[in-house]
C-alpha cells in the first residue's frame, strides 16, 4: 500500500509498505479521505522525536477492511472515522477521564508519534471497539473527517474555557483549530466572541462561525484593543490557539480575575520556558485558571460531533480551501507548510 | 400610583397606592414595560399563600426614579431591568451561590410572594447595588424585559441539564419558559433538540429557536416517540418545563443512564407527592440526576443576557404575541389565564 | 470447583461447576476471600430477575490463575481485587464516565446479574486490563476485599453528596454501606456528621468512623431531631443508605435549599413509585439536587481505595463481625439475611 | 486607639488614631486577638504599594462595639471573627463567586491594601451583614482567629487542587499556610500526602496534620524524591505554598498528566516572569491545570471553618508557637520577619 512517510527530518515521500494485519482488539481501515494537519508540518520539521520511516497523518476516515478477532459490534465495509487520539480506555489515565494522556503525558496521541500514522491507503486502529466511530449515512466523508482533530480540539478549547452563557471570550488566532474554537465558543453560549486575526480570508471564516469583533494584531497591541472593546474590564475567558509566547501572554493579560485561559496552541517549537507575567497572573492569587489539553478522542466524542453536523449546527467544510488526490499529497504538504495561497485545510482523497 | 393588585383569591383590580420611598440600600424605579407571567396566574388562583392587596408582577423594566442613601454607582434616569429574583447577596444561601434561595427555600422570589410586585407605575428594588441592571442603549425595553424571568429561568433549565456539546436533549412543553429552555439548549451546544409540544404556533417558535425534532404528545406516548427518534437509547438530558406529574415522569423515563433531568416546571398546583417511577430511576442507582431551580437573579446575570441580545444571538421578542397599555392589564391577564388567541407573552407598556 | 449458587428464588447451595477458561481479554482468579452483601440477599429473595443456577457474590479477592491472550501488564500468581462493577470501558456510557451504567442502565453490575458471580473457588474477570487491581503487599486480603463494593459505594455516596469543607451532613442508616458513607463524609471534609441509626453496635462503629451526632429514629421523628440539632436550618447534604420510602422522604425533608440528596440505598424491594414530597422538594424549584449511583468500578478506583488503607486513613476491617470458611457460607448467608447476632459483614475465606 | 502601623517602607510603630465610626452598612469591632501574617512582613518590605501610615493586619477577632444603621441580625457585644478578605458581595465579581477578586484583581483583600488593617484596638468591617462571623460559645478566640486567613487560604489550596478520594498530593513548604493546606488535603480525602519541608518543627506539625511522607529538599532534588516515592509516576495534585520560582517549577514537574497545580504562594517578591517549563507543562497539551486564588472570605465560609473546630476535626492552635500582648507587637513582628526561634504563628492579645 502507499503511505505518506517522513524519511528523515525535513524530507517526506510516498512510500510503499505492506498492508498491516489487525491484532485481536484492532481494526484495519481502508482510507477514503484525510486532512493534513499543521502538527504533521511540525513533526517533519523535527519538533516531535519520531523515528525515520514513520507514516504521517492522524486525520482520516474510511471503511472497515478487517476486524480483529475480539472486536464486536462492527462490520466490514462500514464507514468509520477515527480520532487523532486513540486511547486504550483501560489504563489509569483513561479511567480518570484523561484519555488524551493515555499511559502518561500526551500518550493518547499515537499516530505518527508512537506508531505509523494514517495518511496511507490502509491504517490500523487500536482498541477498535472504542475508537471506531461509524459515520451516519447522511454525513459525507469530507465533513466527518473534521471530527478527527480540528473540531474535537477546537471545541475542547472552548469547553476548557469554562464559558458561562453570555460571557465574553477572546480567541487568539483563527487557523483551523482557532476557527473551531470560535465555533465552540458559540456552541457554549458565549455572548460576545472577539477573534484575534489579521488575514482577511480567516477573518471572514471567523465571522461566519460566530465572531462578533475582530482584533487585528497588526493594527496595534491586541490586549489594548480588547481592553478598549470591553470598557477596560477584559474578557471572561481566553483561548490560545497559536502556541507563541506573545499570544499566551496576551491571553493572560486580557483575562479578568476569575477567568480561565484555555490553551490549545502547541508550544513545542520554542524550547525556552514560557514566561508567566506576574501582574497579569495576579501574583499567583488572581483566581485565573490555566487549562491545557490535547484532542478529545473516542467514538462517543466523534458521534456527538457528527450529530452537530447532521442537524446542520456546524458545517466545517467551508474550511476546506484545497483538494488533492493522494498522489499529490506532497504538493499539498508543501503548501500547508508554507501557508501558501491562503490555505486553511487541504483535503486528500484516496 | 396605579398598581395591578390581587384583591383576594380569584379577583384582581387596578388599585391606587402611594409611591414608596427607598430605604438606604434600595432604589425606586418608574416602570416602562412589564410582562405578565403564568406565575401571576397561579398566584391569583391561590397556589401561593399571599396576603390580599398585594401588587402582582415580577417582570419589569424602567428608569431609576430615586436611589437610597447608600446606593452608589447608578444615576437617576438610568434605564434598568430588575430580575424576578432579588437576593440580598449576603445571607449564607446567597454566599454559597444559591441566590434564588436567599434566606431559605424559594426566598429569593420576593415580588408578590413577600412584598408588593412590580406591575405598577413605580416599584422598589432591594439590595439595589446588586439588583439594578443597566440596559445597554442599543437594547429596547421590549427585549430587555425578557431577561427578568423568561430567559433567565429557561436558560437556567438548560444550564442545569449539564449538556455536553453534541448531546441530545428533550424539552417538555414549549410555553415561554420551555421556549427559552430550547434557546438555552442550543446555546449550550446540544447536537439535537427534541421539543415536546402540540400547538402549531409554539412548534413554529420552537423550530425557530433551535428544535430539530418535534414530538406531538397528542399523537402518541411521547416517551415511545423519543425512543423511536433515538434508536431506543433515549436522551442525554431532559428539561421539564410544565409542572405536571405526567411530563415529569416522561422526562425521567426517556433519559439515558447517566443523564440529567432539569426541572423548571412549577409543581405547586397539585399538592399530591410526585411519583418517582423506580424502573425509570434505575432503582435509585442509575446515575440519573434530578436538578431543580428558580430563576437566576442579580445584575451580572442580567448583563450577560443583554449581551446575548445585543450581539444578535438571541431575540426573544418574537414571543411577544400581544401588547397592551397598563390600563388594559386586566384584559391581558384574563387572556393569559385562559391561554386565549394563541397567546404566548403579553407585553404591558406604561 | 465449588460455587455458592442460587438454585431458585429462596434457595441456595454449594454447587460444583467446571473451572472457566478466560477469553482473550479476560482473566481467571483463584479466590482467597469474599464478603457477603445484602444485595445477594435481595437477589435470592427475587428482587433481581436472575436465571436459576447463577453463582452469587460480587465482593472477592484472590490471585491470578490464568490470563487471556491479549491481557498484558499482569502475572499469574499476583494478588488482585476486582470491583463489583466490571465495566467494558469502551462503550459510550463508559466513555462518558458512567462505567457503572456500562452498556445501559445498571449494566456495569455484571456478577450474578448477567453472569456467574464470584463467591466461588475461581471466577472470571472481563476487560481484565482495566478491572484487575493489584493488592499492595502491605495490605491484607481481609482489608482489600472492602474496596470491591462497601468502600467504593459508600464513598461514592459521599462524593455524590457534593460536600464542601465544613458542611453538615446527615446519613440515613449505618449498615455497612451507610458506615462507609460516614467514612466518606469525613474524607470529604464534612464539619458535622449526623448519623441516623438505632442499633448500639452500629452507632459505636459510626462514631468510630466520624459521626458527631446520632439520631435514633426509634426515639422520635428523625427530621424533627435533625432540625433541632441544626437550629431549624437543616443539613447541607443528606445520604440515603437504606432504600426505604420513609428514609428517602426524610433525607429530602431535612435538606436545606441548595443541598444535595445522594441516594445509595437500593429501592428495588418495593415496586411502588417513590413519593416525592412537593413541599420538601421546593415545588420543583428549591435547588435541591437528587443524585444516584451504583458502585464505582475499575482498577484506578480500587488502587486509590488501597492507598487510603495502606496509609492508615481508613480501616474497614472493624466491620467484619463474623468469619466463616467457604464450606459454611450458607450459614453465613442465613445470618446475613436475618441480620442475626448484630452481624455487619461476614468474611468468607477459601 | 492604638494601632500597629507602617510608617514607611521598612518602618513600623504603635500609632494612636481616632476610633472610627461605622457607616450604614459597616460595623465596628473591638479587637481581642490577632495573628501576624507573613503578608504583613511582605507589605512592610514594600512588596505591596501601600500609602504610609496605613494600619497593618488582617487576621483579627473581637466583639461588636457598634453597628451601622442598616446592619441587622447582630448585637453589640457579640463575639465575631472577620475574614482577611471582606467582599462587597454585590459587584459582578462577587456575584460570579469570585469574592476575593471583589471589584477586580485581588480587590477583596482590603485591610492594609486599600484601607486601615485590623491589628488595632478597634477596626471597621465593610458589608457587615456578610462579613461578621459570630464565634460559637464553645470556640476560643485563639482558635477562631485561624479562620481569618490561615485555614481559609490553606484549605482553599486543597479545594482548588481538585483532590479525588485516595489521591496522592504533594505540598511544597509547611509554613502556616502550607500546614493548613496539609490539613485541607486530608479533609478532601487525599490517600497519601507528601510534604516538602526541611525544618524539624514544621515537619512534626505536618505529620500531626496528616502528612504521610516528608521530602527534605536539602537532601536532594525534591522532584526526584517525589518520583521515587511514587514509582516514577508523580502526584495527582500539587500545592505550591511558598511563592518561589523553584517550588513552582517543582510542583509542575512532579505532577501527573491530568493533574492540578494549586498555587497559594505569593509570587510578588520577585518581579521577573515566572518560567513555565514546557516539558513539564506537556507543551501546553498535558491536561495539567494551574489554579490560583486568594483567601476565601465571607461569614458562611467562616462558620463552616468554626464547625470543623467545634467538632474537633481541626485544631490549628498547635501552630501558635508564640504569644504577645499588643504592646509587644513590634517584637513579634521582627521575630516573624526573621523567622526566629522556630516561629510559626505569633498570637497577639489585646
Coordinates of N, CA and C in Angstrom, one line a residue, chain C residues 23 49 53-54 58 70 77 81 85 90-91 100 150 160 172 177 185 217 226 229 253 255 267 270 285 298 302 329 345:
Chain C
X23 N -11.4 -15.8 28.1 CA -11.2 -15.4 26.7 C -10.1 -14.4 26.6
X49 N -34.1 -10.1 38.6 CA -34.5 -11.2 37.8 C -33.2 -11.9 37.3
X53 N -29.6 -21.1 39.0 CA -28.3 -21.7 38.8 C -27.1 -20.7 38.7
X54 N -27.4 -19.5 38.9 CA -26.4 -18.5 38.8 C -25.6 -18.4 40.1
X58 N -20.2 -10.8 44.6 CA -19.5 -9.8 43.8 C -18.5 -9.0 44.6
X70 N -4.7 -11.6 25.3 CA -4.5 -10.2 25.0 C -4.3 -9.4 26.2
X77 N -0.4 -15.5 39.6 CA 0.1 -15.6 41.0 C 0.0 -14.2 41.7
X81 N -7.7 -7.6 43.5 CA -9.1 -7.5 43.9 C -9.8 -7.0 42.6
X85 N -18.5 -3.9 40.2 CA -18.8 -3.4 38.9 C -17.6 -3.6 37.9
X90 N -15.2 0.7 27.1 CA -15.2 1.2 25.7 C -16.6 1.6 25.2
X91 N -17.7 1.3 25.8 CA -19.0 1.6 25.2 C -19.2 3.1 25.5
X100 N -20.5 2.5 35.7 CA -21.5 1.6 36.4 C -22.7 1.3 35.5
X150 N -18.2 -2.2 49.3 CA -18.6 -1.4 50.5 C -18.0 0.0 50.5
X160 N -21.0 12.0 45.8 CA -22.1 12.5 45.1 C -22.9 13.6 45.9
X172 N -28.5 8.5 56.5 CA -29.6 7.6 56.9 C -29.3 6.2 56.9
X177 N -22.8 -0.2 54.1 CA -22.7 0.9 53.1 C -22.8 2.2 53.8
X185 N -18.0 10.8 54.2 CA -18.3 12.2 54.5 C -17.1 12.8 55.3
X217 N -33.9 7.0 65.4 CA -35.3 7.2 64.8 C -36.3 6.5 65.7
X226 N -33.2 16.2 63.6 CA -32.1 16.9 62.8 C -32.4 18.4 62.8
X229 N -31.2 19.7 66.0 CA -29.7 19.7 66.1 C -29.1 20.9 65.3
X253 N -36.5 16.0 53.3 CA -37.1 17.0 54.1 C -36.1 17.7 55.0
X255 N -33.1 18.5 54.3 CA -32.1 19.1 53.4 C -32.4 20.6 53.2
X267 N -33.6 0.7 46.0 CA -35.1 0.9 46.2 C -35.8 -0.2 45.3
X270 N -39.6 -2.6 46.9 CA -40.9 -2.2 46.9 C -41.2 -1.5 45.5
X285 N -38.4 23.8 42.6 CA -37.6 24.9 42.3 C -36.7 25.3 43.5
X298 N -13.4 -0.3 38.4 CA -12.2 0.0 37.7 C -11.0 -0.1 38.7
X302 N -10.0 1.3 42.6 CA -9.5 0.3 43.6 C -8.2 0.7 44.2
X329 N -20.6 -21.2 54.1 CA -21.1 -20.0 53.5 C -22.6 -19.9 53.6
X345 N -20.8 -7.4 58.6 CA -20.3 -8.1 57.4 C -19.6 -9.4 57.8

